[in-house]
PDB file of C-alpha atoms in Angstrom:
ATOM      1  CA  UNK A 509       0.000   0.000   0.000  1.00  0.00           C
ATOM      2  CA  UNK A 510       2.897   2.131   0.777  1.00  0.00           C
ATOM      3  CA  UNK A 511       4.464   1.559  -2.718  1.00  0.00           C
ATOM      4  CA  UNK A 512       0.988   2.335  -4.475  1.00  0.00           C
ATOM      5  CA  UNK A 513       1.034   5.639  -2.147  1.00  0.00           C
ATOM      6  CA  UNK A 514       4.521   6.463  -3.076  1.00  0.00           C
ATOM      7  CA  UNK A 515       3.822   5.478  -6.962  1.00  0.00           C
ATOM      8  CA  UNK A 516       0.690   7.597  -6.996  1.00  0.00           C
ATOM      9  CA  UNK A 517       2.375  10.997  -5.623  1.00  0.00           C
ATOM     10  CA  UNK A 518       5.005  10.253  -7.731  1.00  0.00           C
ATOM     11  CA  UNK A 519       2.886  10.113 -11.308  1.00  0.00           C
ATOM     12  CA  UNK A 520       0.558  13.312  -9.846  1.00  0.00           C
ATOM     13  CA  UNK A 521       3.486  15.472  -9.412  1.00  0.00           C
ATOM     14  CA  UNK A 522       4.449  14.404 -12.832  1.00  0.00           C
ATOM     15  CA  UNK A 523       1.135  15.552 -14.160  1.00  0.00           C
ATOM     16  CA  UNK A 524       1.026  18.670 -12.032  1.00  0.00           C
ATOM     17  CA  UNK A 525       4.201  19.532 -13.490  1.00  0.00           C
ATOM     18  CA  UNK A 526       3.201  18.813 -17.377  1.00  0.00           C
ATOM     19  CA  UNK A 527      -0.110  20.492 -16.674  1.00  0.00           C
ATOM     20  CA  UNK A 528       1.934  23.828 -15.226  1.00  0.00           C
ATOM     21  CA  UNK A 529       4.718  23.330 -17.520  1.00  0.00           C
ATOM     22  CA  UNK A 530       2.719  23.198 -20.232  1.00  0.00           C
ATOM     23  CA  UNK A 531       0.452  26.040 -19.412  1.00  0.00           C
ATOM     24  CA  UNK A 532       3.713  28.360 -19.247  1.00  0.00           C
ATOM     25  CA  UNK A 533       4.812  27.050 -22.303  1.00  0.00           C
ATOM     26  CA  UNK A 534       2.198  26.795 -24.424  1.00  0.00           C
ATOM     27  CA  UNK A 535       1.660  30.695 -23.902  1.00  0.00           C
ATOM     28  CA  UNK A 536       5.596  31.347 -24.872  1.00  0.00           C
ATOM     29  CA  UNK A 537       4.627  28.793 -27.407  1.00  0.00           C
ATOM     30  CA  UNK A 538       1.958  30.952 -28.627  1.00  0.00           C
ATOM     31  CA  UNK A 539       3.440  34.201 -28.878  1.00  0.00           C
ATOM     32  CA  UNK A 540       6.755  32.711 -30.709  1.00  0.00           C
ATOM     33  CA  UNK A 541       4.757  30.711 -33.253  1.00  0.00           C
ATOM     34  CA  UNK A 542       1.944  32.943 -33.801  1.00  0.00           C
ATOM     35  CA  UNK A 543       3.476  33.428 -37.318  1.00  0.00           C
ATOM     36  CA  UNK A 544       4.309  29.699 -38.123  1.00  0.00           C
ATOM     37  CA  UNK A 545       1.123  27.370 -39.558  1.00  0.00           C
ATOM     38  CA  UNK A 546       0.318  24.586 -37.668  1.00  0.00           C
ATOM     39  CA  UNK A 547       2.993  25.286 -35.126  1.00  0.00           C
ATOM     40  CA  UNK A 548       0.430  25.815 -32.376  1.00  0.00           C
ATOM     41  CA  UNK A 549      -1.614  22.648 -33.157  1.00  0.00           C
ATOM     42  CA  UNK A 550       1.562  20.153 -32.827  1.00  0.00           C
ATOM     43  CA  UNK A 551       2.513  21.904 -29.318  1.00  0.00           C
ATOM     44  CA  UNK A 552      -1.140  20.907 -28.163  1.00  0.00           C
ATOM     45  CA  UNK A 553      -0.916  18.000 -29.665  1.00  0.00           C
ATOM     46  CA  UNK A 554       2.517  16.847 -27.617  1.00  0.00           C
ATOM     47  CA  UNK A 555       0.852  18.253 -24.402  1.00  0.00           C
ATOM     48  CA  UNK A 556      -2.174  16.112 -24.339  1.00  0.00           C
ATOM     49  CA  UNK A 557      -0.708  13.002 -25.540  1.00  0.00           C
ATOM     50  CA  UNK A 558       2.005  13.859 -22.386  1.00  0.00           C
ATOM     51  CA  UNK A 559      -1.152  14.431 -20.582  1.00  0.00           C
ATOM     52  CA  UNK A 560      -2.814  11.173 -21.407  1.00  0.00           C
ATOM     53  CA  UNK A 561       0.155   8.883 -20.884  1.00  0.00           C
ATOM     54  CA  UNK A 562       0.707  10.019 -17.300  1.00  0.00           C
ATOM     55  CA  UNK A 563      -3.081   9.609 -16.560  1.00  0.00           C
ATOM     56  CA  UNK A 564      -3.420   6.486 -18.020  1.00  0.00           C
ATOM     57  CA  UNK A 565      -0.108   5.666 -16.288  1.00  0.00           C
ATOM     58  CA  UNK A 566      -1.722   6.344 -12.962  1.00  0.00           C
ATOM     59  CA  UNK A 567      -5.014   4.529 -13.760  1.00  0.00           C
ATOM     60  CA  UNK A 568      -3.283   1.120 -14.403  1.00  0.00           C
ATOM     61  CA  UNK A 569      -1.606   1.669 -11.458  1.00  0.00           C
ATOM     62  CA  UNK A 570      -4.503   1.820  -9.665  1.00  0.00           C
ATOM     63  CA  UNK A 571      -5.989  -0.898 -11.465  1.00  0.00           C
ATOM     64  CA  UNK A 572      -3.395  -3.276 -11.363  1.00  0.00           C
ATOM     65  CA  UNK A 573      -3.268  -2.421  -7.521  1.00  0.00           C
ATOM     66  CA  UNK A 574      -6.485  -3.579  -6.994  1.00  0.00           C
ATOM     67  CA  UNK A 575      -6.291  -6.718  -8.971  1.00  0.00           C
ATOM     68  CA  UNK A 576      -3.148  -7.799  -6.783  1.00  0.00           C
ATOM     69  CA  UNK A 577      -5.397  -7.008  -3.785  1.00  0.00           C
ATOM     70  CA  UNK A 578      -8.516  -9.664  -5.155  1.00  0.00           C
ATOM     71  CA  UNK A 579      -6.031 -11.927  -6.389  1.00  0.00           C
ATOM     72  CA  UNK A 580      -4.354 -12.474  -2.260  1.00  0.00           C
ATOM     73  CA  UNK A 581      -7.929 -12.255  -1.206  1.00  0.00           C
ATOM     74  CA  UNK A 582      -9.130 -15.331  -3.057  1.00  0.00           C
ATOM     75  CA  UNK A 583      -6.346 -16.930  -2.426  1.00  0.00           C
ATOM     76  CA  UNK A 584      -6.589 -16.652   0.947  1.00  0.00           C
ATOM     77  CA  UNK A 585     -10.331 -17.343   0.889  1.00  0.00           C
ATOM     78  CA  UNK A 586      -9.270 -20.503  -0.839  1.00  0.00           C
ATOM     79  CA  UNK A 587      -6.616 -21.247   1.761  1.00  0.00           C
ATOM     80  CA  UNK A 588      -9.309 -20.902   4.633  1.00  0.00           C
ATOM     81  CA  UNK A 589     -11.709 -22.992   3.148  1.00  0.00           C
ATOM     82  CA  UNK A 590      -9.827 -25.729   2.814  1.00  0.00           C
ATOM     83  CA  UNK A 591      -8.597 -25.964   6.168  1.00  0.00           C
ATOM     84  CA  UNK A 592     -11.910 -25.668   7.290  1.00  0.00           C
ATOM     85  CA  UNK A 593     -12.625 -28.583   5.445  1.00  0.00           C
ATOM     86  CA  UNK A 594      -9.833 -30.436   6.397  1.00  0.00           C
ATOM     87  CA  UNK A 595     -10.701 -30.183  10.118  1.00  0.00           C
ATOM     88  CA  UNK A 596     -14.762 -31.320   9.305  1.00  0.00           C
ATOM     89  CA  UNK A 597     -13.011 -34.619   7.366  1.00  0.00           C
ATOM     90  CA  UNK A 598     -10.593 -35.540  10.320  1.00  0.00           C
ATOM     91  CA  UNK A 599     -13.311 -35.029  12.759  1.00  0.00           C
ATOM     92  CA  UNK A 600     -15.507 -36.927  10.492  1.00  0.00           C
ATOM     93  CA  UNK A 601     -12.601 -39.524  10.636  1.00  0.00           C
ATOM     94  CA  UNK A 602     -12.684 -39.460  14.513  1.00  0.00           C
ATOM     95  CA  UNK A 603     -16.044 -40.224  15.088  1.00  0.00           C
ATOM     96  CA  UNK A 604     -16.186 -43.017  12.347  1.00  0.00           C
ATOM     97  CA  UNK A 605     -13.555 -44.540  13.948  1.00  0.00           C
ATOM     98  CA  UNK A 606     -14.548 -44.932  16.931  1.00  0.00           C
ATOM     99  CA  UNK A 607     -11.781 -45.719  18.490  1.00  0.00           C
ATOM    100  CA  UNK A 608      -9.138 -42.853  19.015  1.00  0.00           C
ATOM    101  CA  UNK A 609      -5.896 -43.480  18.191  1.00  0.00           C
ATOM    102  CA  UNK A 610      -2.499 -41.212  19.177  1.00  0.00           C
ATOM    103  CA  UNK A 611      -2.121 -40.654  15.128  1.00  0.00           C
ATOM    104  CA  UNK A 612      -5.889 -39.300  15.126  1.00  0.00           C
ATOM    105  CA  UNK A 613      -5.265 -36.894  18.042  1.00  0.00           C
ATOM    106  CA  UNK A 614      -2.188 -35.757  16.421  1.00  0.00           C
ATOM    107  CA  UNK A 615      -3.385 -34.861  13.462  1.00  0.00           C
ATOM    108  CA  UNK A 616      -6.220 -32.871  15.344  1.00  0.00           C
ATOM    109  CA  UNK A 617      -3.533 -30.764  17.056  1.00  0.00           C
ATOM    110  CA  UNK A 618      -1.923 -29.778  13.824  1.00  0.00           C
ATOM    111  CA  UNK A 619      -5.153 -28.787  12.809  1.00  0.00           C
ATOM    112  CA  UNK A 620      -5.294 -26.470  15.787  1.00  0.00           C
ATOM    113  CA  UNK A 621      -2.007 -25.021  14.587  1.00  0.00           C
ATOM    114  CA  UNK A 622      -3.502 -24.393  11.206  1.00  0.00           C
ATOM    115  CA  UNK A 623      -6.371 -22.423  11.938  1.00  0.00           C
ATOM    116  CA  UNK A 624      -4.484 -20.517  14.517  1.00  0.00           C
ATOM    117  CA  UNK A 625      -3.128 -19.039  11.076  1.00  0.00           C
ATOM    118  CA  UNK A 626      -6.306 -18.566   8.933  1.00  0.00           C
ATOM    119  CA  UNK A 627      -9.322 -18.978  11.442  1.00  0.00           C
ATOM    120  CA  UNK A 628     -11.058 -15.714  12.975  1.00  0.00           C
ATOM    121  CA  UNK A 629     -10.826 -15.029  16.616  1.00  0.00           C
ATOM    122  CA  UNK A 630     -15.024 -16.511  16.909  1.00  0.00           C
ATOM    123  CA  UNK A 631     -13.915 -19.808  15.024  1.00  0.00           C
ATOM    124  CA  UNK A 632     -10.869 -19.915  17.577  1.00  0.00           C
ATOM    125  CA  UNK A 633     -12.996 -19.808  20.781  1.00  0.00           C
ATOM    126  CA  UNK A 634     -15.577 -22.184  19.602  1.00  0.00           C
ATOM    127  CA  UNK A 635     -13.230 -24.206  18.666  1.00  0.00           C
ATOM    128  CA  UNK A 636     -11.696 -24.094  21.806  1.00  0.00           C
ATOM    129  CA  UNK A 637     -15.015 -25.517  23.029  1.00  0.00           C
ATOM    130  CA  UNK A 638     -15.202 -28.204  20.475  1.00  0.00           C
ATOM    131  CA  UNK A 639     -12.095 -29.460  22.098  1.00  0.00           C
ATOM    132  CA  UNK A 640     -12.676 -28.734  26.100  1.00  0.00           C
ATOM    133  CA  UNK A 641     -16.015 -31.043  25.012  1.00  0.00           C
ATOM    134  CA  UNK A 642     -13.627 -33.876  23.034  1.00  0.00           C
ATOM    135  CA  UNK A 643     -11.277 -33.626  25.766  1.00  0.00           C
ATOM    136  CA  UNK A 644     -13.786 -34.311  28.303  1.00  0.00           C
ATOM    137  CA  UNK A 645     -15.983 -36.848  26.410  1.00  0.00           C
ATOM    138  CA  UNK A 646     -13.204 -38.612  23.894  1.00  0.00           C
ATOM    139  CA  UNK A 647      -9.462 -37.845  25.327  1.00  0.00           C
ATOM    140  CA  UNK A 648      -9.427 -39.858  28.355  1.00  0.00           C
ATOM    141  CA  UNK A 649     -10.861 -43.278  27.155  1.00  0.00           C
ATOM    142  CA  UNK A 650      -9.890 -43.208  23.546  1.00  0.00           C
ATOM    143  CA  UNK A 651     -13.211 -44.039  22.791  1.00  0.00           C
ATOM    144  CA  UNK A 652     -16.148 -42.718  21.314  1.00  0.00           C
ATOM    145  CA  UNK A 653     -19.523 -44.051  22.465  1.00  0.00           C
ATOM    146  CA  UNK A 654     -23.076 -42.722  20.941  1.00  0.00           C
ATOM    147  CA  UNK A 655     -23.508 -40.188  23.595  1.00  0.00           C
ATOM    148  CA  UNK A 656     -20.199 -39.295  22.781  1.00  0.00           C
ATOM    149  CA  UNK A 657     -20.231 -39.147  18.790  1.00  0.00           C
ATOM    150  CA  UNK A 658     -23.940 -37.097  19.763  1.00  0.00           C
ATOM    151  CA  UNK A 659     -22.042 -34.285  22.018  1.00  0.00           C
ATOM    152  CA  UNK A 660     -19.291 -34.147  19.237  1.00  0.00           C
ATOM    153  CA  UNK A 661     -22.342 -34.094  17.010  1.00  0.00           C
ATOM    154  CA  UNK A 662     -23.387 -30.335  18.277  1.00  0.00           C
ATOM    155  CA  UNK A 663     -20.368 -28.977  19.333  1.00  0.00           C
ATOM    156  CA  UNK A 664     -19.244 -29.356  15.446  1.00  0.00           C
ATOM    157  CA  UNK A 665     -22.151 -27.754  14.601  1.00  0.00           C
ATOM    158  CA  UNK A 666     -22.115 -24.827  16.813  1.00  0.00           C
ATOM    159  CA  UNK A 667     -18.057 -24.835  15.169  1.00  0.00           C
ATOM    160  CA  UNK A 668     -19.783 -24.784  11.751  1.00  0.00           C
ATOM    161  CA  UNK A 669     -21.616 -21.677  12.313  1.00  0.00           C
ATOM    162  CA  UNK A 670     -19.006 -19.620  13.060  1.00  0.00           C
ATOM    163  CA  UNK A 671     -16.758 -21.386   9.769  1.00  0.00           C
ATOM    164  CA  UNK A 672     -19.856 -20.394   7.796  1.00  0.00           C
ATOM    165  CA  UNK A 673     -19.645 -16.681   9.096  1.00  0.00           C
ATOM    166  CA  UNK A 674     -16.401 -16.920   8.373  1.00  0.00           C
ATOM    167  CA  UNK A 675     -16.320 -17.675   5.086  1.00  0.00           C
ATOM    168  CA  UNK A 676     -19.673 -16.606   3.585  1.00  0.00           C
ATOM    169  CA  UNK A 677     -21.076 -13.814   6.343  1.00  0.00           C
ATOM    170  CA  UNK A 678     -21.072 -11.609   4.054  1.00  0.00           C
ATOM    171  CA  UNK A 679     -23.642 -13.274   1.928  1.00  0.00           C
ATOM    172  CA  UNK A 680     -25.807 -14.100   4.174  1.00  0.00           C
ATOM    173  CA  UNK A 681     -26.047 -10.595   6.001  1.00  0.00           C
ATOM    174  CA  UNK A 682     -27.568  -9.983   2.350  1.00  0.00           C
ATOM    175  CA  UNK A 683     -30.003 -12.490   2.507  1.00  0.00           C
ATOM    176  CA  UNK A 684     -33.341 -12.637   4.102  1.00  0.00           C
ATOM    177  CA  UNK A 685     -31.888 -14.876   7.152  1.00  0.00           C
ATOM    178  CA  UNK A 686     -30.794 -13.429  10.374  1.00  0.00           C
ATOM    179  CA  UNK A 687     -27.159 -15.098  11.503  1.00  0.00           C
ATOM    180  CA  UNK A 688     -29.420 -16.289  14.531  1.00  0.00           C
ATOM    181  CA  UNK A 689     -31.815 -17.813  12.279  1.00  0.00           C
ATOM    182  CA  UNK A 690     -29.461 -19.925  10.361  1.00  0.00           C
ATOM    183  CA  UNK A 691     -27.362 -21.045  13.644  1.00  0.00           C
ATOM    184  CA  UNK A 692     -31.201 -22.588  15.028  1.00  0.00           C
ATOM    185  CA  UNK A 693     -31.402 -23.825  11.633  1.00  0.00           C
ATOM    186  CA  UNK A 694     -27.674 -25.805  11.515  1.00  0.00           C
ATOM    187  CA  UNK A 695     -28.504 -26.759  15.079  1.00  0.00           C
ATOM    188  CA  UNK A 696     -31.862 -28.164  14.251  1.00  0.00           C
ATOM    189  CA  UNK A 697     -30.330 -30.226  11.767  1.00  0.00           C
ATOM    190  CA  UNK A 698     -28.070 -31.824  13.828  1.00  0.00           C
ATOM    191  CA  UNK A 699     -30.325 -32.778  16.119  1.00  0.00           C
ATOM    192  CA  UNK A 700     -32.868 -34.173  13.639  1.00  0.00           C
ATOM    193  CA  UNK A 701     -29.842 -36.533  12.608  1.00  0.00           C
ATOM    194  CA  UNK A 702     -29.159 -37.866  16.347  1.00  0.00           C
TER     195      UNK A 702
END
């Protein structure tokens, strides 16, 4: 941003100074070759198209600046999601499973190392409950009864609310649903399932 500042100053002092220069000059320019034909013509001729290259100079700048920015955004977007995903498929694993194993629970604290990176602070702290509740229900006996697999059951879906506002709250702030609305909903459907 600081280069795009610097780059941006840089090209309107450039035009201020063609726009001034060429103000003073083309009125010298004017009283000199008052007598020549056509003389006046090419001088505003070489101003503009000065003119127009440093303008259209500064809008690709601009333009190219905020391409950059979309581009790091999707990416990131992109990045997000599939962690997010990741984490639902090695829970998914867990609970299938049944039967916890030290590989399992390892690969669930490297997943708590990756969204430390991409997750927002609201994923992070219901996340942290998703794992006080495995911790309690799972950790000890390595073993993952119905009740169990039910309690992991919510807790991943009170997780997947806050993933979903993480990655598509925008959207649904435009639609007709309230976030509350479409938590009860995710929660309902959970609990139809159990």
């Amino acid at each position: 941003m600081k280069k795009w500042f610097t780059n941006n100053i840089t090209l309107m002092i450039l035009s201020g100074i063609v726009f001034i220069g060429g103000y003073f000059f083309l009125r010298l320019a004017y009283k000199i070759t008052d007598t020549m034909p056509f003389t006046q013509e090419i001088i505003l001729v070489v101003l503009g198209t000065l003119a127009t290259i440093l303008i259209t100079a500064m809008l690709l700048n601009k333009q190219t600046s905020v391409e950059l920015e979309k581009e790091q955004s999707v990416k990131f977007i992109e990045l997000k999601t599939e962690t997010y995903q990741r984490l639902i498929d090695t829970i998914e694993e867990i609970v299938l499973q049944k039967d916890v194993s030290r590989e399992i629970l390892t690969r669930l604290q490297f997943h708590t190392h990756r969204l430390a990176i991409f997750a927002s602070p609201a994923v992070l702290k219901e996340y942290q409950n998703f794992l006080n509740i495995f911790n309690q229900e799972v950790a000890d006996d390595k073993h993952i009864s119905i009740h169990d697999a039910d309690l992991l059951s919510e807790a991943l879906a009170r997780l997947t609310v806050y993933i979903r506002a993480d990655l598509v709250g925008e959207l649904d702030i435009q639609s007709d649903h309230t976030a509350k609305q479409i938590r009860d909903q995710i929660i309902a459907n959970v609990k139809e399932m159990q």
